[in-house]
C-alpha cells in the first residue's frame, strides 16, 4: 500500500525492509527458542511437528470441523438477522428510532459475558457457541447493511417507482445492489470476530473444538500444539477474508475495489 | 382535500400537534427506544413475577437486587477494583504502544515498511487464544491477563493510527514543507490532527475488545475479579450474583465507551470519520 500521492516505484530499501519485517518475527522466535532449549518455548519445527501429530491422530481435523461448523452457523445466523435488522431500520424511521440507540448502547457491552446465560438457556452442546458468535457478529453486519441500504441513491428509487416496479422489485433491483458492497464490508469485519468468539467460548467450557484443544494443550504444558493451532486459526482467518474479497469482486463487479 | 377544508379547526390542530410530537420523537430517537426498552423490561419483570419464565432468567429487579447484595456482603468492590486495575493497565499499555508505533510507522516509510508486515502477520491470529500459552509462560498471574489485554488492544489502534496518517491531505504537508516547518512541528500541526479521528476509532475498538479479553481472562485462568464473580455465581447456581456481574460488566462497558466518545467529540470537533475500519 503506497502512500498517498506517490506514484514512484518503491525504492528497493523499503522492499528489503518489508521482506525483513516478514521474516524477522520467525527468525527472532527461532533464535530465542534455540538459545533457551526449553519445552516451554518450542522451536518452529516443534510447532509444525505438534500440529502434524495432532493431524495424524485425527484430533485436529475433528476439532477444527466442530469449530468451523458452529462458527459458520453463527455467522450465517448473524447475516440473516443482521441484514434483516439493518434493512428494516433503513426502511422504517420508527424501527430506526427504536433500535439504533439500543444497538449503539449495547455495542460496547461485552456480549461474551452472556456465556453462562447462553449455557443455561441452550444447554451444553454447540448451540451456545453458535448463538454467541451470532450475537457478536450481528452488530457490524446490521450496521453496515443499514448504512448501505440508506445510501441508495434517491434518484434510482424514484426512477424505479416511476417505472412502476412494485416495492419488492424496487428493493431487489435498486436497494440490494447499492447495499451489497457495504454488506460485504460488514461480513469482512465479522469474520475475525467470529473466530475469536467461537474459540473463546470453546476455551471457556466446551469439551471439543479448537478452543478446547488450545486450552487442553495449555493444561498439559504443550505450548507447541497450542501455538500451532493458533497459527492455523490465523491462516483460516486470512483464507476466509480472501474468499470474501474474491466473492465481493464477483458480486460487486461494477465497483472498483476501494483502496485496500 | 375538501374533507380537510371542511373539517373543524379543532381536530385539525390536534392532529397536526400529534404528528409534530411524533416527528420530534422520531428525530430524537431516544424517547422511542427508551419506551421500547421500558416496555421490554416491564414485560420481563411481570412474567418473572408470574413465574412464567425459568428462574435462571432473573427478573431485571432481581438483577439489581443481586447487585445490591453483592455490594453489601463485600464481594463486589474488591472484584471491581481487581478487574478495573487489569483493564485500565492493559488498555493503557496496549493502546499507547499501538498509537505511538502506528503513527511512527505511518509517517516514517522505512519503519513503516518494517513494522507493517509484522503486524499484518500477527493481526489475524486470535490473541485471546494465547491465554493458555501465556499462562504456561507467566503463570496464572495478573501479568498474564494484563499482557493479553494489552496485546489485544495493540492491533486495532496500530492499524487505525497507521491508516489515519494516510488521511492527511498531501497539499497541507506541502504547505508545511514550504514554510519550512520542522518535521516535529508538521507532525504535531498537520499529521496528528488529520489522523486523530481515525486513531480514536481504533482506541474505541480496543476499548470494547479489552472488556471481552478481560472477561475471558478472568474465567479461563483461575476465576476472580468481576468475571470470576459472575462465573462463580453461574457454577454455584447463585443467579443473582451472576446477574450482578453481568450488570456491572454491561454498565462499565457502556460507560467507558460513553466517556471515550464524549472525549473524542471534544478532541475532533468539526471532523468526522465515515465507516469504522476493520479492527
Coordinates of C-alpha atoms in Angstrom, one line a residue:
Chain A
X1 CA 0.0 0.0 0.0
X2 CA 1.8 3.1 -1.2
X3 CA 1.5 6.4 0.5
X4 CA -1.0 8.9 -0.9
X5 CA 0.1 10.8 -4.0
X6 CA 3.3 8.9 -4.6
X7 CA 3.4 7.2 -7.9
X8 CA 7.1 6.4 -8.0
X9 CA 8.1 2.8 -7.8
X10 CA 9.0 1.7 -4.3
X11 CA 12.7 2.2 -3.6
X12 CA 14.5 -1.1 -3.1
X13 CA 15.3 -0.3 0.5
X14 CA 11.6 -0.4 1.5
X15 CA 11.1 -3.6 -0.3
X16 CA 14.0 -5.2 1.5
X17 CA 12.7 -3.9 4.8
X18 CA 9.3 -5.3 4.1
X19 CA 10.8 -8.7 3.5
X20 CA 12.8 -8.4 6.6
X21 CA 9.7 -7.5 8.5
X22 CA 8.0 -10.7 7.2
X23 CA 10.9 -12.9 8.2
X24 CA 12.2 -11.2 11.3
X25 CA 9.5 -12.4 13.8
X26 CA 10.1 -16.0 12.9
X27 CA 13.9 -15.6 13.0
X28 CA 13.8 -14.0 16.4
X29 CA 11.4 -16.7 17.7
X30 CA 13.7 -19.4 16.4
X31 CA 16.9 -17.9 17.8
X32 CA 15.2 -17.4 21.2
X33 CA 13.9 -20.9 21.2
X34 CA 17.3 -22.4 20.2
X35 CA 19.0 -20.3 22.9
X36 CA 16.6 -21.4 25.6
X37 CA 16.4 -25.1 24.8
X38 CA 13.2 -25.2 26.8
X39 CA 10.0 -27.2 26.3
X40 CA 8.0 -24.0 27.1
X41 CA 9.5 -22.1 24.2
X42 CA 9.0 -24.5 21.3
X43 CA 11.1 -24.2 18.1
X44 CA 9.3 -23.6 14.9
X45 CA 9.9 -27.2 13.8
X46 CA 8.4 -28.5 17.0
X47 CA 5.3 -26.4 16.5
X48 CA 4.9 -27.8 13.0
X49 CA 5.5 -31.3 14.3
X50 CA 2.9 -30.9 17.1
X51 CA 0.4 -29.8 14.5
X52 CA 1.3 -32.8 12.3
X53 CA 1.0 -35.3 15.1
X54 CA -2.4 -33.9 16.0
X55 CA -3.5 -34.0 12.4
X56 CA -2.4 -37.6 12.1
X57 CA -4.3 -38.7 15.2
X58 CA -7.4 -37.0 13.7
X59 CA -7.9 -34.8 16.7
X60 CA -7.0 -31.7 14.8
X61 CA -9.5 -32.3 12.0
X62 CA -12.2 -33.4 14.2
X63 CA -12.0 -30.3 16.5
X64 CA -11.4 -28.0 13.5
X65 CA -14.6 -29.2 11.9
X66 CA -16.5 -28.7 15.1
X67 CA -15.3 -25.2 15.5
X68 CA -15.8 -24.3 11.8
X69 CA -19.3 -25.7 11.7
X70 CA -20.5 -23.8 14.8
X71 CA -18.7 -20.6 13.8
X72 CA -20.1 -20.6 10.3
X73 CA -23.6 -21.4 11.6
X74 CA -23.3 -18.5 13.9
X75 CA -22.1 -16.2 11.1
X76 CA -25.0 -17.3 8.9
X77 CA -27.5 -16.6 11.6
X78 CA -25.8 -13.2 12.1
X79 CA -26.1 -12.4 8.4
X80 CA -29.8 -13.4 8.3
X81 CA -30.7 -11.4 11.4
X82 CA -28.2 -8.5 10.8
X83 CA -29.3 -8.0 7.2
X84 CA -33.0 -8.1 8.2
X85 CA -32.5 -5.7 11.1
X86 CA -30.3 -3.3 9.0
X87 CA -32.7 -3.3 6.1
X88 CA -35.7 -2.8 8.4
X89 CA -34.0 0.1 10.2
X90 CA -33.1 1.7 6.9
X91 CA -36.7 1.5 5.6
X92 CA -38.6 2.5 8.7
X93 CA -37.9 5.6 10.7
X94 CA -39.8 4.1 13.6
X95 CA -37.7 1.0 13.7
X96 CA -34.5 3.1 13.3
X97 CA -35.6 5.3 16.2
X98 CA -36.3 2.3 18.4
X99 CA -33.4 0.1 17.5
X100 CA -30.4 2.2 16.7
X101 CA -29.9 3.8 20.2
X102 CA -30.3 0.3 21.7
X103 CA -27.8 -1.3 19.3
X104 CA -25.4 1.6 19.8
X105 CA -25.6 1.3 23.6
X106 CA -25.2 -2.4 23.7
X107 CA -22.4 -2.5 21.2
X108 CA -19.6 -1.8 23.7
X109 CA -21.0 -4.2 26.2
X110 CA -19.1 -7.5 26.2
X111 CA -21.8 -9.9 24.9
X112 CA -19.4 -12.7 25.7
X113 CA -20.3 -12.3 29.4
X114 CA -23.7 -13.7 28.4
X115 CA -21.9 -17.0 28.1
X116 CA -23.3 -18.6 31.3
X117 CA -26.8 -17.4 30.4
X118 CA -26.4 -18.9 26.9
X119 CA -25.5 -22.2 28.5
X120 CA -28.4 -22.1 30.9
X121 CA -30.8 -21.5 28.0
X122 CA -29.3 -23.6 25.2
X123 CA -27.6 -26.3 27.2
X124 CA -24.0 -27.6 26.9
X125 CA -23.9 -28.5 23.2
X126 CA -22.5 -26.4 20.4
X127 CA -25.6 -24.2 20.4
X128 CA -24.3 -21.6 22.9
X129 CA -21.3 -21.2 20.6
X130 CA -23.5 -20.6 17.6
X131 CA -25.7 -18.1 19.5
X132 CA -22.8 -16.1 21.0
X133 CA -21.0 -15.9 17.6
X134 CA -24.2 -14.7 16.0
X135 CA -24.9 -12.1 18.7
X136 CA -21.4 -10.6 18.4
X137 CA -21.2 -10.8 14.6
X138 CA -24.6 -9.3 14.1
X139 CA -23.6 -5.8 15.0
X140 CA -21.1 -5.0 12.2
X141 CA -23.4 -6.7 9.7
X142 CA -26.5 -4.8 10.8
X143 CA -24.7 -1.5 11.0
X144 CA -23.2 -1.9 7.5
X145 CA -26.4 -3.1 6.0
X146 CA -28.2 -0.1 7.5
X147 CA -25.6 2.3 6.0
X148 CA -25.7 0.5 2.7
X149 CA -29.4 0.5 2.2
X150 CA -29.7 4.1 3.4
X151 CA -27.1 5.2 0.9
X152 CA -29.2 4.1 -2.0
X153 CA -29.3 7.0 -4.4
X154 CA -32.7 8.6 -4.2
X155 CA -32.9 9.2 -8.0
X156 CA -32.7 5.5 -8.6
X157 CA -35.5 4.8 -6.1
X158 CA -37.7 7.4 -7.7
X159 CA -36.9 6.1 -11.2
X160 CA -37.9 2.6 -10.1
X161 CA -41.1 4.0 -8.6
X162 CA -41.8 5.9 -11.8
X163 CA -41.5 2.8 -13.9
X164 CA -44.0 1.2 -11.6
X165 CA -41.9 -1.7 -10.3
X166 CA -43.5 -2.9 -7.2
X167 CA -41.8 -2.3 -3.8
X168 CA -40.3 -5.8 -3.9
X169 CA -38.9 -5.3 -7.4
X170 CA -37.6 -1.9 -6.5
X171 CA -35.9 -3.4 -3.5
X172 CA -34.3 -6.2 -5.4
X173 CA -33.2 -4.1 -8.4
X174 CA -32.2 -0.9 -6.6
X175 CA -31.6 -1.3 -2.9
X176 CA -29.9 -4.7 -2.9
X177 CA -27.2 -3.8 -5.4
X178 CA -26.4 -0.5 -3.8
X179 CA -26.2 -2.0 -0.3
X180 CA -24.2 -5.1 -1.3
X181 CA -20.7 -3.6 -1.1
X182 CA -21.4 -2.3 2.4
X183 CA -22.9 -5.6 3.5
X184 CA -19.8 -7.4 2.3
X185 CA -17.7 -5.0 4.3
X186 CA -19.7 -5.9 7.3
X187 CA -19.1 -9.5 6.6
X188 CA -15.4 -8.9 6.4
X189 CA -15.4 -7.2 9.8
X190 CA -17.4 -10.0 11.2
X191 CA -15.1 -12.9 10.3
X192 CA -12.3 -12.2 12.7
X193 CA -14.9 -11.6 15.5
X194 CA -16.5 -14.9 14.6
X195 CA -13.2 -16.8 15.0
X196 CA -12.3 -15.1 18.3
X197 CA -15.8 -15.6 19.9
X198 CA -16.0 -19.2 18.8
X199 CA -12.6 -20.1 20.1
X200 CA -13.0 -18.2 23.4
X201 CA -16.4 -19.9 24.1
X202 CA -14.9 -23.2 23.4
X203 CA -12.0 -22.4 25.6
X204 CA -14.3 -21.4 28.5
X205 CA -16.3 -24.6 28.7
X206 CA -16.7 -26.8 25.7
X207 CA -15.2 -30.2 25.5
X208 CA -14.4 -30.1 21.8
X209 CA -13.4 -27.6 19.2
X210 CA -10.1 -25.8 18.6
X211 CA -10.6 -23.6 21.6
X212 CA -10.8 -26.7 23.8
X213 CA -7.7 -28.1 22.1
X214 CA -5.8 -25.0 22.9
X215 CA -6.8 -24.9 26.5
X216 CA -6.1 -28.6 26.8
X217 CA -2.7 -28.2 25.3
X218 CA -2.0 -25.4 27.8
X219 CA -3.1 -27.6 30.7
X220 CA -0.8 -30.4 29.5
X221 CA 2.0 -27.9 29.2
X222 CA 2.3 -28.4 25.5
X223 CA 2.6 -24.8 24.2
X224 CA 3.8 -26.2 20.8
X225 CA 0.4 -27.6 20.0
X226 CA -1.4 -24.5 21.3
X227 CA 0.7 -22.2 19.3
X228 CA 0.3 -24.4 16.2
X229 CA -3.5 -24.3 16.5
X230 CA -3.4 -20.5 17.0
X231 CA -1.3 -20.2 13.8
X232 CA -3.8 -22.4 12.0
X233 CA -6.6 -20.2 13.1
X234 CA -4.8 -17.2 11.7
X235 CA -4.5 -19.0 8.4
X236 CA -8.2 -19.8 8.4
X237 CA -9.0 -16.2 9.1
X238 CA -6.8 -15.0 6.3
X239 CA -8.3 -17.6 3.9
X240 CA -11.9 -16.7 4.8
X241 CA -11.1 -13.0 4.3
X242 CA -9.6 -13.8 0.9
X243 CA -12.7 -15.7 -0.1
X244 CA -15.0 -12.9 0.9
X245 CA -12.8 -10.5 -1.0
X246 CA -13.0 -12.7 -4.1
X247 CA -16.8 -13.1 -3.7
X248 CA -17.1 -9.4 -3.4
X249 CA -15.2 -8.8 -6.6
X250 CA -17.6 -11.2 -8.3
X251 CA -20.8 -9.9 -6.8
X252 CA -20.0 -6.2 -6.9
X253 CA -18.2 -6.3 -10.3
X254 CA -19.3 -2.8 -11.2
X255 CA -17.5 -1.2 -8.3
X256 CA -13.7 -0.7 -8.4
X257 CA -12.4 -2.1 -5.1
X258 CA -11.7 0.8 -2.7
X259 CA -8.1 1.3 -1.8
X260 CA -7.3 -1.8 0.2
Chain B
X1 CA -58.9 17.6 0.0
X2 CA -62.4 19.0 0.6
X3 CA -62.7 16.9 3.7
X4 CA -59.7 18.5 5.2
X5 CA -61.1 22.0 4.4
X6 CA -64.5 21.3 5.9
X7 CA -63.1 19.6 9.0
X8 CA -63.4 21.7 12.2
X9 CA -60.3 23.6 13.1
X10 CA -60.0 22.0 16.5
X11 CA -59.4 18.4 15.3
X12 CA -57.1 19.6 12.6
X13 CA -54.9 21.4 15.1
X14 CA -54.9 18.3 17.3
X15 CA -53.8 16.1 14.5
X16 CA -51.0 18.3 13.5
X17 CA -49.8 18.6 17.1
X18 CA -49.7 14.9 17.5
X19 CA -47.7 14.5 14.3
X20 CA -45.3 17.2 15.4
X21 CA -44.7 15.3 18.7
X22 CA -44.3 12.1 16.7
X23 CA -41.8 13.9 14.4
X24 CA -39.9 15.1 17.5
X25 CA -39.7 11.6 18.9
X26 CA -38.6 10.1 15.6
X27 CA -35.9 12.8 15.3
X28 CA -34.5 12.4 18.8
X29 CA -34.8 8.6 18.7
X30 CA -34.2 8.1 22.4
X31 CA -37.8 8.7 23.5
X32 CA -38.9 5.8 21.4
X33 CA -36.1 3.5 22.1
X34 CA -36.3 4.2 25.9
X35 CA -40.1 3.4 25.7
X36 CA -39.4 0.2 23.9
X37 CA -36.7 -0.7 26.5
X38 CA -39.1 0.1 29.4
X39 CA -41.9 -2.0 27.9
X40 CA -39.4 -4.9 27.4
X41 CA -38.1 -4.7 30.9
X42 CA -41.6 -4.4 32.4
X43 CA -42.9 -7.4 30.4
X44 CA -39.8 -9.4 31.6
X45 CA -40.3 -8.3 35.2
X46 CA -44.1 -9.1 35.1
X47 CA -43.6 -12.5 33.5
X48 CA -40.9 -13.3 36.1
X49 CA -43.2 -12.3 38.9
X50 CA -45.9 -14.5 37.4
X51 CA -43.5 -17.4 37.3
X52 CA -43.8 -17.6 33.6
X53 CA -40.0 -17.9 32.9
X54 CA -37.4 -20.2 34.4
X55 CA -35.6 -18.8 37.5
X56 CA -32.2 -18.6 35.8
X57 CA -33.7 -15.8 33.7
X58 CA -33.7 -13.5 36.7
X59 CA -36.1 -10.5 36.6
X60 CA -34.5 -7.1 36.0
X61 CA -35.3 -6.1 39.6
X62 CA -33.8 -9.4 40.7
X63 CA -30.5 -8.4 39.0
X64 CA -30.4 -5.0 40.7
X65 CA -31.2 -6.7 44.0
X66 CA -28.3 -9.2 43.4
X67 CA -26.0 -6.3 42.7
X68 CA -27.0 -4.7 46.0
X69 CA -26.4 -7.9 47.9
X70 CA -23.0 -8.4 46.2
X71 CA -22.1 -4.9 47.3
X72 CA -23.5 -5.4 50.8
X73 CA -21.6 -8.6 51.5
X74 CA -18.3 -7.1 50.4
X75 CA -17.8 -9.2 47.3
X76 CA -18.3 -6.5 44.7
X77 CA -15.8 -3.8 45.5
X78 CA -12.7 -5.9 45.7
X79 CA -13.7 -7.7 42.5
X80 CA -14.3 -4.4 40.8
X81 CA -11.0 -3.0 41.9
X82 CA -9.1 -6.0 40.7
X83 CA -10.8 -6.1 37.3
X84 CA -10.5 -2.3 36.9
X85 CA -6.8 -2.4 37.6
X86 CA -6.3 -5.1 35.0
X87 CA -8.4 -3.5 32.4
X88 CA -7.0 0.0 32.8
X89 CA -3.4 -1.1 32.8
X90 CA -3.8 -3.5 29.9
X91 CA -5.8 -1.0 27.9
X92 CA -3.4 1.9 28.5
X93 CA -0.3 -0.1 27.7
X94 CA -1.8 -1.6 24.6
X95 CA -3.3 1.5 23.1
X96 CA -0.3 3.7 23.9
X97 CA 2.0 1.3 22.2
X98 CA -0.4 0.9 19.3
X99 CA -1.0 4.7 18.8
X100 CA 2.7 5.6 19.0
X101 CA 4.0 2.8 16.8
X102 CA 1.1 3.3 14.4
X103 CA 1.8 7.0 14.0
X104 CA 5.5 6.4 13.7
X105 CA 5.2 3.7 11.1
X106 CA 2.6 5.8 9.2
X107 CA 4.9 8.8 8.9
X108 CA 8.3 7.1 8.6
X109 CA 8.4 5.0 5.5
X110 CA 11.4 2.9 6.5
X111 CA 10.0 2.0 9.9
X112 CA 6.6 1.5 8.3
X113 CA 7.8 -1.0 5.8
X114 CA 9.5 -2.9 8.5
X115 CA 6.6 -2.9 11.0
X116 CA 3.6 -3.2 8.7
X117 CA 4.3 -6.8 7.5
X118 CA 5.0 -7.9 11.1
X119 CA 1.6 -6.6 12.2
X120 CA -0.2 -8.0 9.3
X121 CA 1.1 -11.4 10.1
X122 CA 0.2 -11.2 13.7
X123 CA -3.1 -9.4 13.3
X124 CA -5.2 -12.4 12.1
X125 CA -4.1 -14.6 15.0
X126 CA -6.8 -14.7 17.7
X127 CA -4.8 -13.1 20.5
X128 CA -7.2 -14.2 23.3
X129 CA -6.4 -17.8 22.3
X130 CA -2.9 -17.1 23.6
X131 CA -4.2 -17.1 27.2
X132 CA -3.4 -20.7 27.9
X133 CA 0.1 -20.3 26.4
X134 CA 0.8 -17.1 28.4
X135 CA -0.5 -19.0 31.5
X136 CA 2.2 -21.6 30.9
X137 CA 4.9 -19.0 30.5
X138 CA 3.9 -16.5 33.2
X139 CA 1.7 -18.5 35.5
X140 CA -1.9 -17.7 36.5
X141 CA -1.0 -14.1 37.3
X142 CA -2.2 -10.6 36.7
X143 CA 0.8 -10.3 34.4
X144 CA -0.7 -12.9 32.0
X145 CA -4.1 -11.1 32.0
X146 CA -2.6 -7.6 31.5
X147 CA -0.3 -8.7 28.8
X148 CA -3.1 -10.4 26.8
X149 CA -5.4 -7.3 27.2
X150 CA -2.5 -5.1 26.1
X151 CA -1.7 -7.3 23.1
X152 CA -5.4 -7.4 22.1
X153 CA -5.6 -3.6 22.3
X154 CA -2.4 -3.0 20.3
X155 CA -3.5 -4.2 16.9
X156 CA -6.7 -2.2 16.3
X157 CA -5.0 1.0 17.5
X158 CA -1.9 0.4 15.5
X159 CA -3.8 -0.4 12.2
X160 CA -6.1 2.6 12.6
X161 CA -3.3 5.0 13.6
X162 CA -1.2 3.9 10.7
X163 CA -4.0 4.2 8.2
X164 CA -5.1 7.5 9.8
X165 CA -1.8 9.1 8.8
X166 CA -2.7 8.3 5.2
X167 CA -5.8 10.5 5.5
X168 CA -3.6 13.6 5.7
X169 CA -4.2 15.9 2.8
X170 CA -0.9 16.0 0.9
X171 CA -1.3 19.6 0.0
X172 CA -1.2 20.5 3.7
X173 CA 2.0 18.6 4.0
X174 CA 3.4 20.6 1.0
X175 CA 2.4 23.8 2.6
X176 CA 4.1 22.9 5.9
X177 CA 7.2 21.9 4.0
X178 CA 7.0 25.2 2.1
X179 CA 7.0 27.3 5.3
X180 CA 10.0 25.2 6.4
X181 CA 8.2 23.7 9.4
X182 CA 10.4 21.2 11.2
X183 CA 9.4 17.6 11.0
X184 CA 8.1 17.5 14.5
X185 CA 6.1 20.7 14.0
X186 CA 4.5 19.5 10.9
X187 CA 3.7 16.2 12.6
X188 CA 2.1 17.9 15.5
X189 CA 0.2 20.5 13.5
X190 CA -0.6 18.7 10.3
X191 CA -0.4 14.9 10.6
X192 CA -1.7 14.4 14.1
X193 CA -4.9 16.4 13.8
X194 CA -5.7 14.8 10.5
X195 CA -5.1 11.3 11.8
X196 CA -6.8 11.8 15.2
X197 CA -10.4 10.8 14.2
X198 CA -9.1 7.5 12.8
X199 CA -6.8 7.0 15.8
X200 CA -9.8 7.4 18.1
X201 CA -11.8 4.9 16.1
X202 CA -9.0 2.4 16.8
X203 CA -8.9 3.3 20.5
X204 CA -12.7 2.8 20.7
X205 CA -12.5 -0.7 19.1
X206 CA -9.7 -1.5 21.5
X207 CA -11.8 -0.4 24.5
X208 CA -14.7 -2.8 23.5
X209 CA -12.1 -5.5 22.9
X210 CA -10.4 -5.0 26.3
X211 CA -13.7 -5.9 28.1
X212 CA -14.0 -9.1 26.1
X213 CA -10.4 -10.1 26.8
X214 CA -10.7 -9.2 30.5
X215 CA -13.8 -11.3 30.9
X216 CA -12.2 -14.3 29.1
X217 CA -9.0 -14.0 31.1
X218 CA -10.9 -13.9 34.4
X219 CA -12.6 -17.1 33.6
X220 CA -10.1 -19.2 31.7
X221 CA -7.3 -18.6 34.2
X222 CA -8.3 -19.2 37.8
X223 CA -11.6 -17.3 38.2
X224 CA -11.6 -14.0 40.1
X225 CA -12.5 -10.3 39.6
X226 CA -15.9 -9.4 38.2
X227 CA -15.8 -12.1 35.6
X228 CA -14.9 -14.6 38.2
X229 CA -17.7 -13.5 40.4
X230 CA -20.1 -13.9 37.5
X231 CA -18.8 -17.3 36.8
X232 CA -18.8 -18.5 40.4
X233 CA -22.5 -17.4 40.6
X234 CA -23.2 -19.5 37.5
X235 CA -21.3 -22.6 38.8
X236 CA -23.0 -22.4 42.3
X237 CA -26.4 -21.7 40.9
X238 CA -26.3 -18.3 42.7
X239 CA -28.1 -16.5 39.8
X240 CA -28.5 -13.1 41.5
X241 CA -24.7 -13.0 41.8
X242 CA -24.2 -14.0 38.2
X243 CA -26.6 -11.2 37.0
X244 CA -24.9 -8.7 39.3
X245 CA -21.6 -9.4 37.5
X246 CA -23.3 -9.2 34.1
X247 CA -24.9 -5.9 35.1
X248 CA -21.5 -4.5 36.3
X249 CA -19.7 -5.5 33.1
X250 CA -22.5 -4.1 30.9
X251 CA -22.7 -0.8 32.7
X252 CA -18.9 -0.5 32.8
X253 CA -18.6 -1.2 29.1
X254 CA -21.3 1.2 28.2
X255 CA -20.0 4.0 30.5
X256 CA -16.4 3.6 29.3
X257 CA -17.5 3.9 25.7
X258 CA -19.6 6.9 26.5
X259 CA -16.7 8.7 28.2
X260 CA -14.4 7.9 25.3
X261 CA -16.9 9.1 22.7
X262 CA -17.5 12.4 24.5
X263 CA -13.8 12.9 24.8
X264 CA -13.4 12.0 21.1
X265 CA -16.0 14.5 20.1
X266 CA -14.2 17.2 22.0
X267 CA -10.9 16.4 20.5
X268 CA -12.0 16.1 16.9
X269 CA -14.6 19.0 16.8
X270 CA -15.6 19.6 13.2
X271 CA -14.0 16.4 11.9
X272 CA -15.7 13.1 11.2
X273 CA -14.8 9.7 10.0
X274 CA -17.1 7.6 7.9
X275 CA -17.2 3.9 8.2
X276 CA -15.5 2.3 11.1
X277 CA -12.4 0.4 9.8
X278 CA -11.6 -3.2 10.2
X279 CA -10.4 -4.0 13.7

